[in-house]
PDB file of C-alpha atoms in Angstrom:
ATOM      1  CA  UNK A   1       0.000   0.000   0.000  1.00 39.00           C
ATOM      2  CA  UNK A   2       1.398   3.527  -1.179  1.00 34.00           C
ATOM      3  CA  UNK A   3       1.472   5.379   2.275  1.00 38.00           C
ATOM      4  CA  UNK A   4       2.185   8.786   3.571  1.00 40.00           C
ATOM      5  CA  UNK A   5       2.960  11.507   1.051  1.00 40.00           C
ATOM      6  CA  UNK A   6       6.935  13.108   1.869  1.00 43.00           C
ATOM      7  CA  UNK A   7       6.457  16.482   0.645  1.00 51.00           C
ATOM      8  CA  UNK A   8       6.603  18.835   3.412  1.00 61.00           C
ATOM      9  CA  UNK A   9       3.818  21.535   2.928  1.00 74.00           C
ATOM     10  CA  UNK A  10       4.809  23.880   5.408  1.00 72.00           C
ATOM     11  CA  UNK A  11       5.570  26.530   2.444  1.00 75.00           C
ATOM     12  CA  UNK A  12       1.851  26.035   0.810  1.00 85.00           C
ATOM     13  CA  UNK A  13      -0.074  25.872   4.164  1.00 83.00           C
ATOM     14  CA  UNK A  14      -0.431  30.052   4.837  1.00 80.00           C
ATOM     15  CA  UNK A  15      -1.728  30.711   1.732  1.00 82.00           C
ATOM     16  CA  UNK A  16      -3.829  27.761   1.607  1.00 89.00           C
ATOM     17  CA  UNK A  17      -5.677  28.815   5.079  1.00 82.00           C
ATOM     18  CA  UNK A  18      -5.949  32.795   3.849  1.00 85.00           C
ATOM     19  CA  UNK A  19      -7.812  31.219   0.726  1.00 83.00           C
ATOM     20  CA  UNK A  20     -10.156  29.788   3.435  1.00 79.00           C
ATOM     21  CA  UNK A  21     -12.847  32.899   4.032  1.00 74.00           C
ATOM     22  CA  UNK A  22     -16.227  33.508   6.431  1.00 65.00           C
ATOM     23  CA  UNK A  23     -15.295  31.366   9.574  1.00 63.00           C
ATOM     24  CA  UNK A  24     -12.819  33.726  11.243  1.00 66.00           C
ATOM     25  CA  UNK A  25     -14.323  33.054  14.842  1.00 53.00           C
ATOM     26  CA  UNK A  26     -13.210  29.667  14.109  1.00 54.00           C
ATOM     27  CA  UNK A  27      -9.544  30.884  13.187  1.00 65.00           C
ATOM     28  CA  UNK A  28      -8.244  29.759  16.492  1.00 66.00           C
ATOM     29  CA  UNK A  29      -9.334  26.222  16.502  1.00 71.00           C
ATOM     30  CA  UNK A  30      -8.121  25.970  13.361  1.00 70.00           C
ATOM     31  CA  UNK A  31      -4.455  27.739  14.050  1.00 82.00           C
ATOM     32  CA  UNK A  32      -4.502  25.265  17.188  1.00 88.00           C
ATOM     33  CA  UNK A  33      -3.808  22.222  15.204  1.00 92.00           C
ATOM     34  CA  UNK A  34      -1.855  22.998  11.845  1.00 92.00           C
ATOM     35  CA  UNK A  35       0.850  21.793  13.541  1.00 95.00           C
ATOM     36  CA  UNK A  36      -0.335  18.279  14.666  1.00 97.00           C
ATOM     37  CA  UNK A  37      -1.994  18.074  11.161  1.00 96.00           C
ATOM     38  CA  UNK A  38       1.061  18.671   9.286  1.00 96.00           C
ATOM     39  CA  UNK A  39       2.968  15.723  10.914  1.00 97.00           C
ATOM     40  CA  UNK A  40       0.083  13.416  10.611  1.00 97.00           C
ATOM     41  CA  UNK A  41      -0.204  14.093   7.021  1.00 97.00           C
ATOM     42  CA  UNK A  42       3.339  14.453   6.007  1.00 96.00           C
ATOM     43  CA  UNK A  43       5.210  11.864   8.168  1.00 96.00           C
ATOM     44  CA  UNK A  44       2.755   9.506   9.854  1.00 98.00           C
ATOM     45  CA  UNK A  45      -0.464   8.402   8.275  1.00 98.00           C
ATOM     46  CA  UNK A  46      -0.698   5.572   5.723  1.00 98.00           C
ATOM     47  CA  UNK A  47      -3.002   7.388   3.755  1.00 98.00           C
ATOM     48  CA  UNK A  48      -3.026   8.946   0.134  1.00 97.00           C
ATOM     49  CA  UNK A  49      -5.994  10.453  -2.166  1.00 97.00           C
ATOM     50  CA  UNK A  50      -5.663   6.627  -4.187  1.00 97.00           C
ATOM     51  CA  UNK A  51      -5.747   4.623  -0.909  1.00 97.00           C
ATOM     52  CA  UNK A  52      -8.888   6.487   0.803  1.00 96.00           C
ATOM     53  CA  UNK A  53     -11.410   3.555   0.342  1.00 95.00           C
ATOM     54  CA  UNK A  54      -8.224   1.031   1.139  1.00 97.00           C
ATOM     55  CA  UNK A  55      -9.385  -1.316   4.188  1.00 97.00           C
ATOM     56  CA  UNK A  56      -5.835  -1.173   5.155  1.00 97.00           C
ATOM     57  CA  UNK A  57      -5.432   2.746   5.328  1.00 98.00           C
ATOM     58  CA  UNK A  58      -4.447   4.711   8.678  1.00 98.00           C
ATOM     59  CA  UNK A  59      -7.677   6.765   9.703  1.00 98.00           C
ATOM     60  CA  UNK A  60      -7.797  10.434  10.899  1.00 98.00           C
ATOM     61  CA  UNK A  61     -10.631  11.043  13.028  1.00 97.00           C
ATOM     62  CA  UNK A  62     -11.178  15.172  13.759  1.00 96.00           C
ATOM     63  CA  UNK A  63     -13.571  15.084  16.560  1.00 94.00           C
ATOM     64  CA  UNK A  64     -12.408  19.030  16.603  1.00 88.00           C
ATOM     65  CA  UNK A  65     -14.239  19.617  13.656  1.00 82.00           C
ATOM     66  CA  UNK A  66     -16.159  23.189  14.171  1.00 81.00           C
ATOM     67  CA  UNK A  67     -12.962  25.090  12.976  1.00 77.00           C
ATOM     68  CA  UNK A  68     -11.772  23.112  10.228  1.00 89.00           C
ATOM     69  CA  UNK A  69     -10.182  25.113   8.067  1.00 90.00           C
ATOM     70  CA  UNK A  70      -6.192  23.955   8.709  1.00 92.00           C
ATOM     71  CA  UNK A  71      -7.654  20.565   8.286  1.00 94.00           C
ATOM     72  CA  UNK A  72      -9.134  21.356   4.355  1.00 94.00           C
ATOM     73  CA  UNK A  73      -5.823  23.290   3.762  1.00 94.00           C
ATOM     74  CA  UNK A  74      -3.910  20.104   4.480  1.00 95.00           C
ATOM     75  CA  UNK A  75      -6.258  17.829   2.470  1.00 96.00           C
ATOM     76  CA  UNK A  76      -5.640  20.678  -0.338  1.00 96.00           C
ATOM     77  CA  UNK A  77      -2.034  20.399   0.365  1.00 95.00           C
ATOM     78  CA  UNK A  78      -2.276  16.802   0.001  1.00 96.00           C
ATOM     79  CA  UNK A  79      -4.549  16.289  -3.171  1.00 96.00           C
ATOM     80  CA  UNK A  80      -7.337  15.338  -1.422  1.00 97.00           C
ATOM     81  CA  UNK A  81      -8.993  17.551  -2.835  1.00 96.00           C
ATOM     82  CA  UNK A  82      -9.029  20.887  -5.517  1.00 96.00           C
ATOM     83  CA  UNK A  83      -7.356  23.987  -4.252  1.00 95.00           C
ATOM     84  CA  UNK A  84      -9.805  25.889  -5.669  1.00 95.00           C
ATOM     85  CA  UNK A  85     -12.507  24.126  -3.205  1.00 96.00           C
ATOM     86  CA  UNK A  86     -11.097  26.699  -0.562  1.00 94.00           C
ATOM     87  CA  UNK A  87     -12.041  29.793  -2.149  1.00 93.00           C
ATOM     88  CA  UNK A  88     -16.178  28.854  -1.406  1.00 91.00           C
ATOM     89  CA  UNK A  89     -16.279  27.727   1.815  1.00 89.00           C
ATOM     90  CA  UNK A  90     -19.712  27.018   3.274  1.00 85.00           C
ATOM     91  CA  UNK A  91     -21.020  28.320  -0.269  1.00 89.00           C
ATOM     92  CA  UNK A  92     -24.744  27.281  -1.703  1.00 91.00           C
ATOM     93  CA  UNK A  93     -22.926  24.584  -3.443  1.00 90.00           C
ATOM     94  CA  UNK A  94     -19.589  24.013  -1.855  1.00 93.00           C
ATOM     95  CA  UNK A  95     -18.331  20.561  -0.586  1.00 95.00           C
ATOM     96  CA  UNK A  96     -16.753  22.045   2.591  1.00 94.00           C
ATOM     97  CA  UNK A  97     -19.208  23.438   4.995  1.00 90.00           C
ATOM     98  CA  UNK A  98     -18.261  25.047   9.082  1.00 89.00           C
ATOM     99  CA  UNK A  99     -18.402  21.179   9.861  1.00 90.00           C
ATOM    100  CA  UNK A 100     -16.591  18.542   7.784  1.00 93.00           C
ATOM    101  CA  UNK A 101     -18.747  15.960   6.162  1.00 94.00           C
ATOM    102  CA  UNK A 102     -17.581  12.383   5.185  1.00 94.00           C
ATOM    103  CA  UNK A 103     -19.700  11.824   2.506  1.00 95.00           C
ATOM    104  CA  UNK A 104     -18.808  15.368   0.780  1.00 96.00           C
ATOM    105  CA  UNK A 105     -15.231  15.607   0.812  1.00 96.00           C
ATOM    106  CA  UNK A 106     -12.537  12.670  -0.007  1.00 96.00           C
ATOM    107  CA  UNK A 107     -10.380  12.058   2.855  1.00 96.00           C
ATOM    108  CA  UNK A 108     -12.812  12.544   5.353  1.00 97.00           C
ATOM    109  CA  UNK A 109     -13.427  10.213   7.822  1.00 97.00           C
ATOM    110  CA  UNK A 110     -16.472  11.307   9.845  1.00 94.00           C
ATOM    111  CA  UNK A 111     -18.767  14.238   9.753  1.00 92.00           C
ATOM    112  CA  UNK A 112     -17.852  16.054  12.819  1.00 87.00           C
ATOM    113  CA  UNK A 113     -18.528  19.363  15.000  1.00 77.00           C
ATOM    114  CA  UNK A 114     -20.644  18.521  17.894  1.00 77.00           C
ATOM    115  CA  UNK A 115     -17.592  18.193  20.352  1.00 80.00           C
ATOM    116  CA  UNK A 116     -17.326  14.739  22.322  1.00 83.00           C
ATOM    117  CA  UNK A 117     -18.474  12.797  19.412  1.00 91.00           C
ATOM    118  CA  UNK A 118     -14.640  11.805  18.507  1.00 95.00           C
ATOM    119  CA  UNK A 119     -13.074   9.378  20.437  1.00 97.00           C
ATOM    120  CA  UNK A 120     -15.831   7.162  21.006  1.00 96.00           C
ATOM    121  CA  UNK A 121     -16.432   6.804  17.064  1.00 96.00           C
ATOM    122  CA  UNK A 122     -12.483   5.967  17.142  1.00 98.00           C
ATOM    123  CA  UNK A 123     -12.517   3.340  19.745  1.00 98.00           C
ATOM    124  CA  UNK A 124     -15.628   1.732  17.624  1.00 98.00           C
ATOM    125  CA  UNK A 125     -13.544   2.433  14.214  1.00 98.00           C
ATOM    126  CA  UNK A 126     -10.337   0.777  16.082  1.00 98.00           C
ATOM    127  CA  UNK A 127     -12.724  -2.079  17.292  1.00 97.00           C
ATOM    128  CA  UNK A 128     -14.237  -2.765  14.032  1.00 97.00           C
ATOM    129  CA  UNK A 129     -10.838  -2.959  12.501  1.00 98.00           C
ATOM    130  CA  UNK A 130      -9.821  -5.686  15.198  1.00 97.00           C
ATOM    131  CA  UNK A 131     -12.938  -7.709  14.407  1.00 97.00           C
ATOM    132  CA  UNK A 132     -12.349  -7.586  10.582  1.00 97.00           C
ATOM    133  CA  UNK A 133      -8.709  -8.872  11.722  1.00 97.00           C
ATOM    134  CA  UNK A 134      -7.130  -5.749  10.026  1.00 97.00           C
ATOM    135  CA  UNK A 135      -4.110  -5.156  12.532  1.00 95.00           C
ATOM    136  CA  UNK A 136      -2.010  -2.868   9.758  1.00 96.00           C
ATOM    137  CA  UNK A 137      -4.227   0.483  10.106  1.00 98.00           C
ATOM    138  CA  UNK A 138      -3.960   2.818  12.920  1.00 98.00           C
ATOM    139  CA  UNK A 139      -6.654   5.030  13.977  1.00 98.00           C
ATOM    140  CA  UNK A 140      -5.899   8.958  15.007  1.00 98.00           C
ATOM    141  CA  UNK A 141      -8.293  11.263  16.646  1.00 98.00           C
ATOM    142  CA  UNK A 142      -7.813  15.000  17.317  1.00 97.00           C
ATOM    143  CA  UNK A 143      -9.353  16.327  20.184  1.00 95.00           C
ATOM    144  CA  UNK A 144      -9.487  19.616  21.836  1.00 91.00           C
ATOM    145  CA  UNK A 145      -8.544  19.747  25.612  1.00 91.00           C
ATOM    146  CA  UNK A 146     -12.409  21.547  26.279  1.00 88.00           C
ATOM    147  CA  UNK A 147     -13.683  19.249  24.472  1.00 89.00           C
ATOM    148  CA  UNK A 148     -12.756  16.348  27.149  1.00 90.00           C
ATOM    149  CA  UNK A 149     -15.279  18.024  29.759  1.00 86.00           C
ATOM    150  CA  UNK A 150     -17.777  16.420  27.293  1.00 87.00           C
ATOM    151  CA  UNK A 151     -18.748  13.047  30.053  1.00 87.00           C
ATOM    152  CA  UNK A 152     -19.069  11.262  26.672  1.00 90.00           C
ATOM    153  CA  UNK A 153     -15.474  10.844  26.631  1.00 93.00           C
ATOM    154  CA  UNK A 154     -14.838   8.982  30.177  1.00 92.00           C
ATOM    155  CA  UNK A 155     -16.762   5.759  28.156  1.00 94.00           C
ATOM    156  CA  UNK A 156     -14.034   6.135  25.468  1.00 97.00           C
ATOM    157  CA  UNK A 157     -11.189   6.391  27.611  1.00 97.00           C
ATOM    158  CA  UNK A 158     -12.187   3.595  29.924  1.00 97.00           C
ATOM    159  CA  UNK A 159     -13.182   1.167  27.739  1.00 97.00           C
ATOM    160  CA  UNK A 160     -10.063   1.642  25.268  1.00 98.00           C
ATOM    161  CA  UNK A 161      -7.814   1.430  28.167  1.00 98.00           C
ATOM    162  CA  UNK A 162      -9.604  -1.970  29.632  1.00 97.00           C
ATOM    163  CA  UNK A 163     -10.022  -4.017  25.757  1.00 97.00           C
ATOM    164  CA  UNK A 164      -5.862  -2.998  24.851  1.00 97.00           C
ATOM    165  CA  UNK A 165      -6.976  -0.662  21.602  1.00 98.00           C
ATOM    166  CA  UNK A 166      -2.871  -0.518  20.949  1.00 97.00           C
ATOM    167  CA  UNK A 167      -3.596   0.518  17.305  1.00 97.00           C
ATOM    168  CA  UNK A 168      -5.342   3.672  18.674  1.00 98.00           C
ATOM    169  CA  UNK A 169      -3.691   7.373  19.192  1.00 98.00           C
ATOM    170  CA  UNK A 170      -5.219  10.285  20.486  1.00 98.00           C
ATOM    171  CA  UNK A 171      -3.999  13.574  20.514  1.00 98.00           C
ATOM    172  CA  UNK A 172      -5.337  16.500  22.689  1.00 96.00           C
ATOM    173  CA  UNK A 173      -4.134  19.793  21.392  1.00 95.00           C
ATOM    174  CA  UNK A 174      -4.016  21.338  24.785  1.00 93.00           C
ATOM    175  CA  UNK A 175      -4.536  25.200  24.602  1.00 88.00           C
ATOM    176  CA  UNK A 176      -5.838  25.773  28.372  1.00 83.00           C
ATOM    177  CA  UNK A 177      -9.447  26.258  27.680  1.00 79.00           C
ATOM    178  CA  UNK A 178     -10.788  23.355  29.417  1.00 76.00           C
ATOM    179  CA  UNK A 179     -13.289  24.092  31.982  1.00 67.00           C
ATOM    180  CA  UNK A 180     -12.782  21.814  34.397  1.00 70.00           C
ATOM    181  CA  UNK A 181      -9.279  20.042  34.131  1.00 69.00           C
ATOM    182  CA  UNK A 182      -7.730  17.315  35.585  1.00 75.00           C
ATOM    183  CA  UNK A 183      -5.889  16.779  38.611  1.00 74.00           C
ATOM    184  CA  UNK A 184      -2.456  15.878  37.783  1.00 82.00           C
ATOM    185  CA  UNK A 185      -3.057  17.081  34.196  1.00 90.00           C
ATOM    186  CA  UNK A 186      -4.832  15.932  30.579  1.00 94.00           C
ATOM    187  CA  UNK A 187      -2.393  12.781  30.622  1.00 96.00           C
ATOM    188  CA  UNK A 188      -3.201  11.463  34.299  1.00 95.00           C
ATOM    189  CA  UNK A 189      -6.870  11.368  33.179  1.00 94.00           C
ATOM    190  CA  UNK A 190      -5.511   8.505  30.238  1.00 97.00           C
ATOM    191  CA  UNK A 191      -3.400   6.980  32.067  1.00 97.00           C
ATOM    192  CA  UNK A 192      -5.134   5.875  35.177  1.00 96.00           C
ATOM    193  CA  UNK A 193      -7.510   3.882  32.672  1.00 97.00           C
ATOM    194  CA  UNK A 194      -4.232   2.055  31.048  1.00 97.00           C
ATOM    195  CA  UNK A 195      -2.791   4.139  28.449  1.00 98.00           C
ATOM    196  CA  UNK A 196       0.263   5.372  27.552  1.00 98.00           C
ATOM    197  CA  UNK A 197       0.992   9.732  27.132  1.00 98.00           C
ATOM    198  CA  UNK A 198       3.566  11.635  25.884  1.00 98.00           C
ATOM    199  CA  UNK A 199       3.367  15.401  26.521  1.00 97.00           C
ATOM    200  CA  UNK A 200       5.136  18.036  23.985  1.00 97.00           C
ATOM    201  CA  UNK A 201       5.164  21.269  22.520  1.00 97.00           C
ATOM    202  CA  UNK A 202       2.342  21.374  20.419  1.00 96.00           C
ATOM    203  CA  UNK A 203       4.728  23.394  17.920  1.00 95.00           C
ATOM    204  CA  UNK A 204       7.658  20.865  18.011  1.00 97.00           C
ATOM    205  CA  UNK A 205       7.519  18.952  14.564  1.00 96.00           C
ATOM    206  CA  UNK A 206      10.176  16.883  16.127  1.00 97.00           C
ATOM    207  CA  UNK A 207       8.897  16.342  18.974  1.00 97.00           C
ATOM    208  CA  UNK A 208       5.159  15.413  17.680  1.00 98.00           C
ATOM    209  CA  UNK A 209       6.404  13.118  15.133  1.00 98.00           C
ATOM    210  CA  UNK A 210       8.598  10.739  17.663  1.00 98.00           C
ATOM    211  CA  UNK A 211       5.444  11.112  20.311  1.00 98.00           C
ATOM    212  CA  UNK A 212       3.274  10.114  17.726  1.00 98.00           C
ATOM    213  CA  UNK A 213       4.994   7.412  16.424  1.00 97.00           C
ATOM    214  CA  UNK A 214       5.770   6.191  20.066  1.00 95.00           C
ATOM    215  CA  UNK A 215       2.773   3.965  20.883  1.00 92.00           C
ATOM    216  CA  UNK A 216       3.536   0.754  22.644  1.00 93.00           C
ATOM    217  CA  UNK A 217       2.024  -2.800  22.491  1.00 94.00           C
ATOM    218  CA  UNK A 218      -1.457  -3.726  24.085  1.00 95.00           C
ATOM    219  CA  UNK A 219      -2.028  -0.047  24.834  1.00 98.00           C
ATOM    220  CA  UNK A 220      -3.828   2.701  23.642  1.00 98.00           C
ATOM    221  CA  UNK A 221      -1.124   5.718  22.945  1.00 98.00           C
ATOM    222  CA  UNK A 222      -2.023   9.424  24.121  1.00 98.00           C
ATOM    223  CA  UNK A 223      -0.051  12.582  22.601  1.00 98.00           C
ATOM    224  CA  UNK A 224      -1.038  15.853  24.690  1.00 97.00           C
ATOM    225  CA  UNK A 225       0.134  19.031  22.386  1.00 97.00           C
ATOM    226  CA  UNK A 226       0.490  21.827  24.012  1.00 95.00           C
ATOM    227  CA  UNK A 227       0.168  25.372  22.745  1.00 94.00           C
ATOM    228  CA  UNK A 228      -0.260  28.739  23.907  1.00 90.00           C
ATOM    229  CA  UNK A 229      -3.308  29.508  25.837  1.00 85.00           C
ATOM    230  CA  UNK A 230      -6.406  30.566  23.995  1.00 65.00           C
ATOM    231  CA  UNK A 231      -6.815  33.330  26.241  1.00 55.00           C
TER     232      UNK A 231
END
């Protein structure tokens, strides 16, 4: 299977997001993970615009999906799809709307926006793929660290932790606008229920690439990014 594409698209990104028009109360969500979606889509995932209906593709899950316009820049940057889909977003008849949706644009996994949603549809995708005896494909989820005050999530993290979901990776892009927190921090909350965590700058290409590649047998595999506060 042809996996991830090499180019680095830091150059293209900028203009790419600029292109992207009518969502600017969004733009911090969106700044928030360019970084974490640039490594994913130029160093880790198995995933190309041929291999997106390949049973044995990496999935991306964005459960962070109301400000997705870094995530449709790097599809763009990535020939998922058209450039020139980024000049009409949430247009009468554009494919990308304020929410993603699966069945609009290539490369999508899940229709997302309605925060908490995520990581449970990634433990069931990760599940699935155990039962159909794929073992190759990993599945990624983005998170916010708000979003985790959503109780929806404790299910997810408890159960992945207790069945071994080793071929799952979350990241929380951690931006100090959760409500409630954690004592002991985002990874404490993870681990207690039998993952692993690695916590780095949410900036550091270096450092998210190793801590996303560092998962460990029988576990599910945590990456906390953190980046400066939302304010």
């Amino acid at each position: 299977m042809t996996t991830t594409l090499p180019t680095d698209t830091g150059s293209r990104l900028p203009g790419l997001i600029r292109r992207l028009t009518g969502d600017e109360k969004h733009a911090p969500s969106a700044h928030s993970t360019i970084d974490v979606l640039q490594v994913l889509y130029d160093r880790v995932l198995r995933v190309t615009p041929d291999t997106v209906d390949d049973p044995d593709r990496d999935r991306f899950l964005l459960s962070k999906g109301h400000g997705p316009a870094a995530y449709y820049a790097v599809l763009a940057a990535h020939g998922f799809i058209p450039d020139a889909w980024l000049d009409d977003l949430a247009g009468p008849h554009s494919r990308l709307g304020h929410h993603p949706d699966r069945l609009l644009v290539p490369g999508v996994e899940i229709g997302s926006g309605s925060l908490g949603h995520g990581l449970g549809l990634a433990v069931g995708t990760a599940l699935g793929l155990r039962a159909q005896g794929l073992h190759t494909p990993r599945v990624y989820v983005l998170l916010g660290d708000a979003e985790l005050d959503e109780g929806s999530n404790h299910e997810a993290i408890a159960y992945a932790g207790a069945t071994g979901l080793d071929r799952l990776t979350a990241i929380v892009v951690d931006n100090s606008s959760a409500t409630h927190g954690w004592s002991g921090g985002i990874a404490s909350r993870f681990t207690v229920n039998g993952w692993t965590a690695d916590t780095v700058d949410g900036r550091d290409h270096t450092a998210l690439y190793r801590a996303l590649t560092g998962h460990r047998p029988q576990r599910p595999h945590l990456v906390v990014a953190r980046i400066e506060s939302k304010g």
